[in-house]
Tab-separated table of C-alpha atoms and ligand atoms in Angstrom:
chain	number	residue	atom	x	y	z
F	1	MET	CA	-13.948	18.610	2.454
F	2	GLN	CA	-14.338	21.188	5.159
F	3	ILE	CA	-12.181	20.856	8.276
F	4	ILE	CA	-13.942	22.258	11.329
F	5	GLU	CA	-12.310	22.692	14.724
F	6	PRO	CA	-14.401	25.070	16.889
F	7	ILE	CA	-17.565	23.587	18.390
F	8	SER	CA	-19.501	26.736	17.492
F	9	ASP	CA	-18.602	26.391	13.785
F	10	MET	CA	-19.598	22.726	13.802
F	11	ARG	CA	-22.971	23.560	15.341
F	12	GLU	CA	-23.573	26.383	12.887
F	13	TRP	CA	-22.821	24.106	9.919
F	14	SER	CA	-25.146	21.373	11.215
F	15	GLU	CA	-27.945	23.806	12.007
F	16	SER	CA	-27.902	25.271	8.511
F	17	GLN	CA	-27.774	21.818	6.863
F	18	ARG	CA	-30.626	20.528	9.003
F	19	ARG	CA	-32.656	23.601	8.160
F	20	ALA	CA	-32.048	22.852	4.477
F	21	GLY	CA	-33.533	19.385	5.080
F	22	ARG	CA	-30.315	17.416	4.659
F	23	ARG	CA	-29.717	14.192	6.552
F	24	ILE	CA	-26.373	14.209	8.421
F	25	VAL	CA	-24.559	10.986	9.316
F	26	LEU	CA	-21.687	11.084	11.810
F	27	VAL	CA	-18.818	8.583	12.010
F	28	PRO	CA	-16.796	9.161	15.193
F	29	THR	CA	-13.194	7.926	15.153
F	30	MET	CA	-9.900	8.318	16.973
F	31	GLY	CA	-8.050	8.672	13.671
F	32	PHE	CA	-5.119	6.672	12.250
F	33	LEU	CA	-7.670	5.492	9.758
F	34	HIS	CA	-7.769	2.145	8.005
F	35	GLU	CA	-10.075	0.413	5.541
F	36	GLY	CA	-12.480	-0.487	8.385
F	37	HIS	CA	-13.065	3.194	9.121
F	38	LEU	CA	-13.485	3.912	5.407
F	39	CYS	CA	-16.184	1.228	5.121
F	40	LEU	CA	-18.094	3.106	7.835
F	41	MET	CA	-17.718	6.333	5.814
F	42	ARG	CA	-19.133	4.595	2.703
F	43	ASP	CA	-22.012	3.202	4.734
F	44	ALA	CA	-22.662	6.725	6.037
F	45	ARG	CA	-22.702	8.057	2.488
F	46	LEU	CA	-25.450	5.571	1.549
F	47	ARG	CA	-27.510	6.451	4.595
F	48	GLY	CA	-27.555	10.218	4.393
F	49	ASP	CA	-26.906	13.341	2.377
F	50	LEU	CA	-23.872	14.566	4.296
F	51	VAL	CA	-21.085	12.667	6.047
F	52	VAL	CA	-19.252	14.094	9.042
F	53	ALA	CA	-16.194	12.204	10.305
F	54	SER	CA	-14.780	13.184	13.660
F	55	ILE	CA	-11.227	12.567	14.782
F	56	PHE	CA	-10.608	12.905	18.490
F	57	VAL	CA	-8.306	10.744	20.605
F	58	ASN	CA	-10.412	10.838	23.738
F	59	PRO	CA	-8.234	11.016	26.857
F	60	THR	CA	-11.006	9.983	29.275
F	61	GLN	CA	-11.436	6.533	27.756
F	62	PHE	CA	-7.815	5.594	28.439
F	63	GLY	CA	-6.928	4.376	31.914
F	64	PRO	CA	-3.692	5.210	33.728
F	65	GLY	CA	-0.887	3.151	32.187
F	66	GLU	CA	-2.827	2.654	28.922
F	67	ASP	CA	-1.642	3.793	25.491
F	68	PHE	CA	-3.088	7.339	25.256
F	69	ALA	CA	0.314	8.963	24.611
F	70	ALA	CA	1.456	6.161	22.303
F	71	TYR	CA	-1.842	5.913	20.383
F	72	PRO	CA	-0.941	6.287	16.682
F	73	ARG	CA	-1.745	9.653	15.128
F	74	ASP	CA	-1.285	10.954	11.560
F	75	PHE	CA	-3.701	13.774	10.880
F	76	GLU	CA	-2.388	14.622	7.418
F	77	ARG	CA	-2.789	11.034	6.202
F	78	ASP	CA	-6.273	10.786	7.745
F	79	ARG	CA	-7.274	14.066	6.115
F	80	ARG	CA	-6.206	12.806	2.671
F	81	MET	CA	-8.043	9.497	3.152
F	82	LEU	CA	-11.290	11.213	4.176
F	83	GLU	CA	-11.001	13.700	1.345
F	84	ALA	CA	-10.561	10.835	-1.143
F	85	GLU	CA	-13.689	9.158	0.302
F	86	GLY	CA	-15.722	12.289	-0.349
F	87	VAL	CA	-16.442	12.983	3.325
F	88	ASP	CA	-18.092	16.402	3.666
F	89	VAL	CA	-16.773	17.564	7.022
F	90	LEU	CA	-13.863	16.506	9.186
F	91	PHE	CA	-14.600	17.621	12.740
F	92	HIS	CA	-11.355	17.802	14.686
F	93	PRO	CA	-11.912	19.443	18.063
F	94	SER	CA	-9.209	20.055	20.658
F	95	ALA	CA	-9.266	18.329	24.050
F	96	ALA	CA	-9.645	21.742	25.707
F	97	GLN	CA	-12.919	22.289	23.854
F	98	ILE	CA	-14.329	18.861	24.538
F	99	TYR	CA	-13.284	18.989	28.200
F	100	PRO	CA	-13.425	22.648	29.236
F	101	ALA	CA	-11.550	23.503	32.419
F	102	GLY	CA	-13.516	22.336	35.427
F	103	ALA	CA	-15.581	19.773	33.483
F	104	GLN	CA	-17.258	17.421	35.976
F	105	THR	CA	-20.134	15.848	34.070
F	106	PHE	CA	-19.867	12.267	32.837
F	107	VAL	CA	-22.260	9.755	31.336
F	108	GLU	CA	-22.286	6.325	32.897
F	109	VAL	CA	-24.153	3.395	31.368
F	110	GLU	CA	-23.932	1.331	34.498
F	111	LYS	CA	-24.584	-2.323	33.840
F	112	LEU	CA	-23.471	-2.669	30.232
F	113	SER	CA	-20.141	-1.004	31.055
F	114	ALA	CA	-19.189	-3.466	33.776
F	115	PRO	CA	-18.283	-6.804	32.107
F	116	LEU	CA	-15.848	-7.747	29.325
F	117	CYS	CA	-13.598	-4.806	28.399
F	118	GLY	CA	-15.146	-2.719	31.198
F	119	ALA	CA	-13.793	-5.097	33.841
F	120	ALA	CA	-10.220	-4.756	32.607
F	121	ARG	CA	-10.463	-1.075	31.657
F	122	LEU	CA	-12.128	0.676	34.591
F	123	GLY	CA	-13.777	3.915	33.509
F	124	HIS	CA	-13.260	3.162	29.817
F	125	PHE	CA	-16.942	3.137	28.841
F	126	ARG	CA	-17.667	6.159	31.023
F	127	GLY	CA	-15.140	8.002	28.857
F	128	VAL	CA	-16.627	6.561	25.665
F	129	ALA	CA	-20.245	7.369	26.585
F	130	THR	CA	-19.307	10.874	27.679
F	131	VAL	CA	-17.408	11.768	24.533
F	132	VAL	CA	-20.017	10.239	22.232
F	133	ALA	CA	-22.788	12.161	24.043
F	134	LYS	CA	-20.788	15.349	23.514
F	135	LEU	CA	-20.103	14.610	19.832
F	136	LEU	CA	-23.799	13.875	19.243
F	137	ASN	CA	-24.760	17.101	21.035
F	138	ILE	CA	-22.316	19.137	18.995
F	139	VAL	CA	-22.746	17.598	15.536
F	140	GLN	CA	-26.504	16.957	15.898
F	141	PRO	CA	-26.497	14.160	13.295
F	142	HIS	CA	-29.623	12.267	12.259
F	143	ALA	CA	-27.652	9.021	12.493
F	144	ALA	CA	-24.264	7.841	13.735
F	145	ILE	CA	-22.381	4.701	12.702
F	146	PHE	CA	-20.249	2.522	14.987
F	147	GLY	CA	-18.359	-0.682	14.235
F	148	GLU	CA	-19.398	-4.048	15.636
F	149	LYS	CA	-15.732	-4.763	16.309
F	150	ASP	CA	-16.265	-2.718	19.456
F	151	PHE	CA	-19.430	-4.634	20.224
F	152	GLN	CA	-19.740	-3.595	23.857
F	153	GLN	CA	-19.173	0.045	22.908
F	154	LEU	CA	-22.009	-0.176	20.379
F	155	GLN	CA	-24.381	-1.625	22.996
F	156	VAL	CA	-23.357	0.998	25.558
F	157	ILE	CA	-24.073	3.768	23.052
F	158	ARG	CA	-27.410	2.286	21.982
F	159	ARG	CA	-28.453	2.106	25.649
F	160	MET	CA	-27.291	5.658	26.365
F	161	VAL	CA	-29.243	7.027	23.403
F	162	ARG	CA	-32.385	5.214	24.547
F	163	ASP	CA	-31.975	6.112	28.219
F	164	LEU	CA	-31.293	9.792	27.561
F	165	ALA	CA	-33.963	10.050	24.820
F	166	MET	CA	-31.401	11.343	22.342
F	167	ASP	CA	-32.875	11.962	18.914
F	168	VAL	CA	-30.389	10.031	16.786
F	169	GLU	CA	-30.368	6.674	15.029
F	170	ILE	CA	-27.463	4.418	16.004
F	171	ILE	CA	-26.273	2.098	13.249
F	172	GLY	CA	-23.909	-0.853	13.725
F	173	HIS	CA	-21.513	-1.796	10.927
F	174	PRO	CA	-20.138	-5.357	10.531
F	175	ILE	CA	-16.504	-6.044	11.409
F	176	VAL	CA	-14.109	-5.307	8.548
F	177	ARG	CA	-11.235	-7.792	8.359
F	178	GLU	CA	-7.867	-8.230	6.683
F	179	SER	CA	-7.732	-11.019	4.088
F	180	ASP	CA	-6.476	-13.501	6.713
F	181	GLY	CA	-9.338	-12.679	9.091
F	182	LEU	CA	-7.670	-10.243	11.521
F	183	ALA	CA	-10.128	-7.492	12.473
F	184	MET	CA	-8.740	-4.167	11.262
F	185	SER	CA	-7.633	-1.854	14.069
F	186	SER	CA	-5.420	1.183	14.477
F	187	ARG	CA	-3.672	-0.800	17.223
F	188	ASN	CA	-2.574	-3.471	14.721
F	189	SER	CA	0.218	-0.985	13.922
F	190	TYR	CA	1.804	-1.923	17.284
F	191	LEU	CA	2.429	-5.484	16.034
F	192	THR	CA	5.804	-6.708	14.804
F	193	ALA	CA	5.771	-8.978	11.734
F	194	ALA	CA	5.808	-12.108	13.912
F	195	GLU	CA	3.070	-10.733	16.184
F	196	ARG	CA	0.983	-9.785	13.164
F	197	GLN	CA	1.103	-13.402	12.010
F	198	ALA	CA	0.216	-14.595	15.491
F	199	ALA	CA	-2.747	-12.194	15.690
F	200	VAL	CA	-4.739	-14.255	13.214
F	201	CYS	CA	-5.394	-16.656	16.110
F	202	LEU	CA	-8.256	-14.438	17.377
F	203	SER	CA	-10.446	-14.732	14.296
F	204	ARG	CA	-9.360	-18.321	13.698
F	205	ALA	CA	-10.532	-19.317	17.176
F	206	LEU	CA	-13.868	-17.524	16.683
F	207	CYS	CA	-14.390	-19.193	13.302
F	208	LYS	CA	-13.781	-22.587	14.842
F	209	ALA	CA	-16.265	-21.885	17.638
F	210	GLU	CA	-18.819	-20.727	15.112
F	211	ARG	CA	-18.411	-23.990	13.158
F	212	TRP	CA	-18.997	-25.977	16.368
F	213	PHE	CA	-22.040	-23.848	17.107
F	214	ARG	CA	-23.411	-24.468	13.595
F	215	ARG	CA	-22.974	-28.191	14.190
F	216	GLY	CA	-25.118	-27.952	17.317
F	217	GLU	CA	-22.869	-26.962	20.224
F	218	LYS	CA	-24.836	-24.487	22.374
F	219	ALA	CA	-23.033	-24.746	25.734
F	220	ALA	CA	-21.002	-21.709	26.756
F	221	ALA	CA	-18.374	-23.777	28.585
F	222	ALA	CA	-17.673	-25.911	25.499
F	223	LEU	CA	-17.460	-22.939	23.134
F	224	VAL	CA	-15.345	-20.821	25.501
F	225	ASN	CA	-12.988	-23.724	26.243
F	226	LEU	CA	-12.606	-24.375	22.549
F	227	VAL	CA	-11.585	-20.742	21.941
F	228	VAL	CA	-9.207	-20.722	24.930
F	229	ALA	CA	-7.579	-23.947	23.704
F	230	GLU	CA	-7.229	-22.557	20.198
F	231	LEU	CA	-5.636	-19.332	21.499
F	232	ALA	CA	-3.300	-21.359	23.743
F	233	LYS	CA	-1.705	-22.827	20.611
F	234	GLU	CA	-0.280	-19.370	19.895
F	235	PRO	CA	2.615	-18.693	22.317
F	236	LEU	CA	2.568	-14.918	21.710
F	237	ALA	CA	-1.122	-14.618	22.681
F	238	LYS	CA	-1.968	-13.735	26.296
F	239	VAL	CA	-5.700	-14.115	26.861
F	240	GLU	CA	-7.441	-11.395	28.891
F	241	TYR	CA	-10.949	-12.808	28.586
F	242	VAL	CA	-13.095	-15.102	26.481
F	243	GLN	CA	-16.793	-14.890	27.310
F	244	LEU	CA	-20.165	-15.788	25.890
F	245	CYS	CA	-22.784	-13.145	26.682
F	246	ASP	CA	-26.321	-12.275	25.738
F	247	ALA	CA	-25.925	-9.978	22.733
F	248	GLU	CA	-28.207	-7.300	24.175
F	249	THR	CA	-27.736	-7.347	27.953
F	250	LEU	CA	-24.118	-8.621	27.878
F	251	ASP	CA	-24.984	-10.890	30.815
F	252	GLU	CA	-22.941	-14.075	30.707
F	253	VAL	CA	-24.996	-17.028	29.465
F	254	GLY	CA	-24.625	-20.750	30.116
F	255	ALA	CA	-25.970	-21.745	26.718
F	256	ILE	CA	-27.127	-20.077	23.531
F	257	GLY	CA	-30.913	-19.691	23.488
F	258	ALA	CA	-31.038	-16.128	22.121
F	259	PRO	CA	-28.491	-14.144	20.072
F	260	ALA	CA	-25.209	-14.258	21.978
F	261	VAL	CA	-21.837	-12.654	21.479
F	262	LEU	CA	-18.662	-14.664	21.854
F	263	ALA	CA	-16.189	-11.947	22.749
F	264	LEU	CA	-12.493	-11.966	23.507
F	265	ALA	CA	-9.573	-9.719	24.346
F	266	VAL	CA	-6.018	-10.897	23.831
F	267	ARG	CA	-2.665	-9.223	24.339
F	268	ILE	CA	-0.041	-9.791	21.682
F	269	GLY	CA	3.152	-7.846	22.282
F	270	ASN	CA	2.177	-4.241	23.061
F	271	ALA	CA	-1.245	-4.541	21.456
F	272	ARG	CA	-4.477	-5.352	23.225
F	273	LEU	CA	-6.696	-6.814	20.506
F	274	ILE	CA	-10.425	-7.524	20.649
F	275	ASP	CA	-12.722	-9.493	18.397
F	276	ASN	CA	-16.153	-11.095	18.611
F	277	ARG	CA	-18.707	-13.184	16.807
F	278	VAL	CA	-22.452	-12.955	17.207
F	279	LEU	CA	-24.038	-16.421	17.318
F	280	LYS	CA	-27.726	-16.555	16.548
F	281	PRO	CA	-29.777	-19.690	17.200
N	1	AMP	P1	-11.621	3.891	16.556
N	1	AMP	O1	-10.947	4.932	15.726
N	1	AMP	O2	-10.807	2.652	16.757
N	1	AMP	O3	-12.203	4.449	17.828
N	1	AMP	O4	-12.859	3.393	15.703
N	1	AMP	C1	-13.809	4.299	15.212
N	1	AMP	C2	-15.022	3.526	14.766
N	1	AMP	O5	-14.649	2.600	13.760
N	1	AMP	C3	-15.642	2.705	15.903
N	1	AMP	O6	-17.046	2.736	15.775
N	1	AMP	C4	-15.104	1.321	15.645
N	1	AMP	O7	-15.939	0.296	16.137
N	1	AMP	C5	-15.057	1.313	14.137
N	1	AMP	N1	-14.103	0.308	13.671
N	1	AMP	C6	-12.784	0.252	13.929
N	1	AMP	N2	-12.233	-0.836	13.361
N	1	AMP	C7	-13.244	-1.487	12.735
N	1	AMP	C8	-13.343	-2.694	11.984
N	1	AMP	N3	-12.292	-3.466	11.745
N	1	AMP	N4	-14.554	-3.037	11.499
N	1	AMP	C9	-15.648	-2.280	11.737
N	1	AMP	N5	-15.624	-1.148	12.442
N	1	AMP	C10	-14.444	-0.747	12.931
């Protein structure tokens, strides 16, 4: 596996591979990798000839008072994991390269960035869209893979790529879970043993709502209340939001008539955890 840091080297590599007719698939990450990330790498392997993984903890997607400084980092471990997966290139740029002094250009996907996580994390999706636009510009992949765990992020990126006529295929990958249902996340490392046990309440609540939906419940209020009540049984869980939204526009819906996403964010200890379930009529 090649480790590339300078933007110019990354571009040069991509240009020569594209010229040779090879299909490049990019998997952007913030590192501190887990099995969920590795599933994206394997998916990338199946979808192209060359896999590029990027590791960059993007400062602009963290708000003031968020966990940028505390975000877990272990480059050596990540490097070994990617090497073992057979990833071709690890792109690991510095913040100074990604945000050169005086940088003042940002990408804003206006409407999709506003609800859900965007309401609690002002500027978060502006940071995400900006860094992903830069990574796509630098790596020039044919396709890029993003996890459906960050459902809103995936929709924001799809919209950005369409709106800016970027020549790249965006692929969503299903949520990868621990055996008890907890969605894998680098932030799960913040949880104490007791909090880790409590954290299963997110997926449990979504599973219950999905069962109700399968039995015919279509009303948003009923499904959201069910999830809130289920989460309330867990004293360590502090709910930030539970919402049912149209899966494409992310507008809140009153009932499920088209694919909808039941999305939630919950604080447990120092971790802010998110999860979702797409419900299709
Ligand atoms: P992160 O390093 O948390 O920014 O995640 C990098 C990519 O991996 C993003 O596209 C995430 O949506 C995706 N990802 C993280 N955790 C999971 C998971 N449990 N299942 C599927 N995708 C994931």
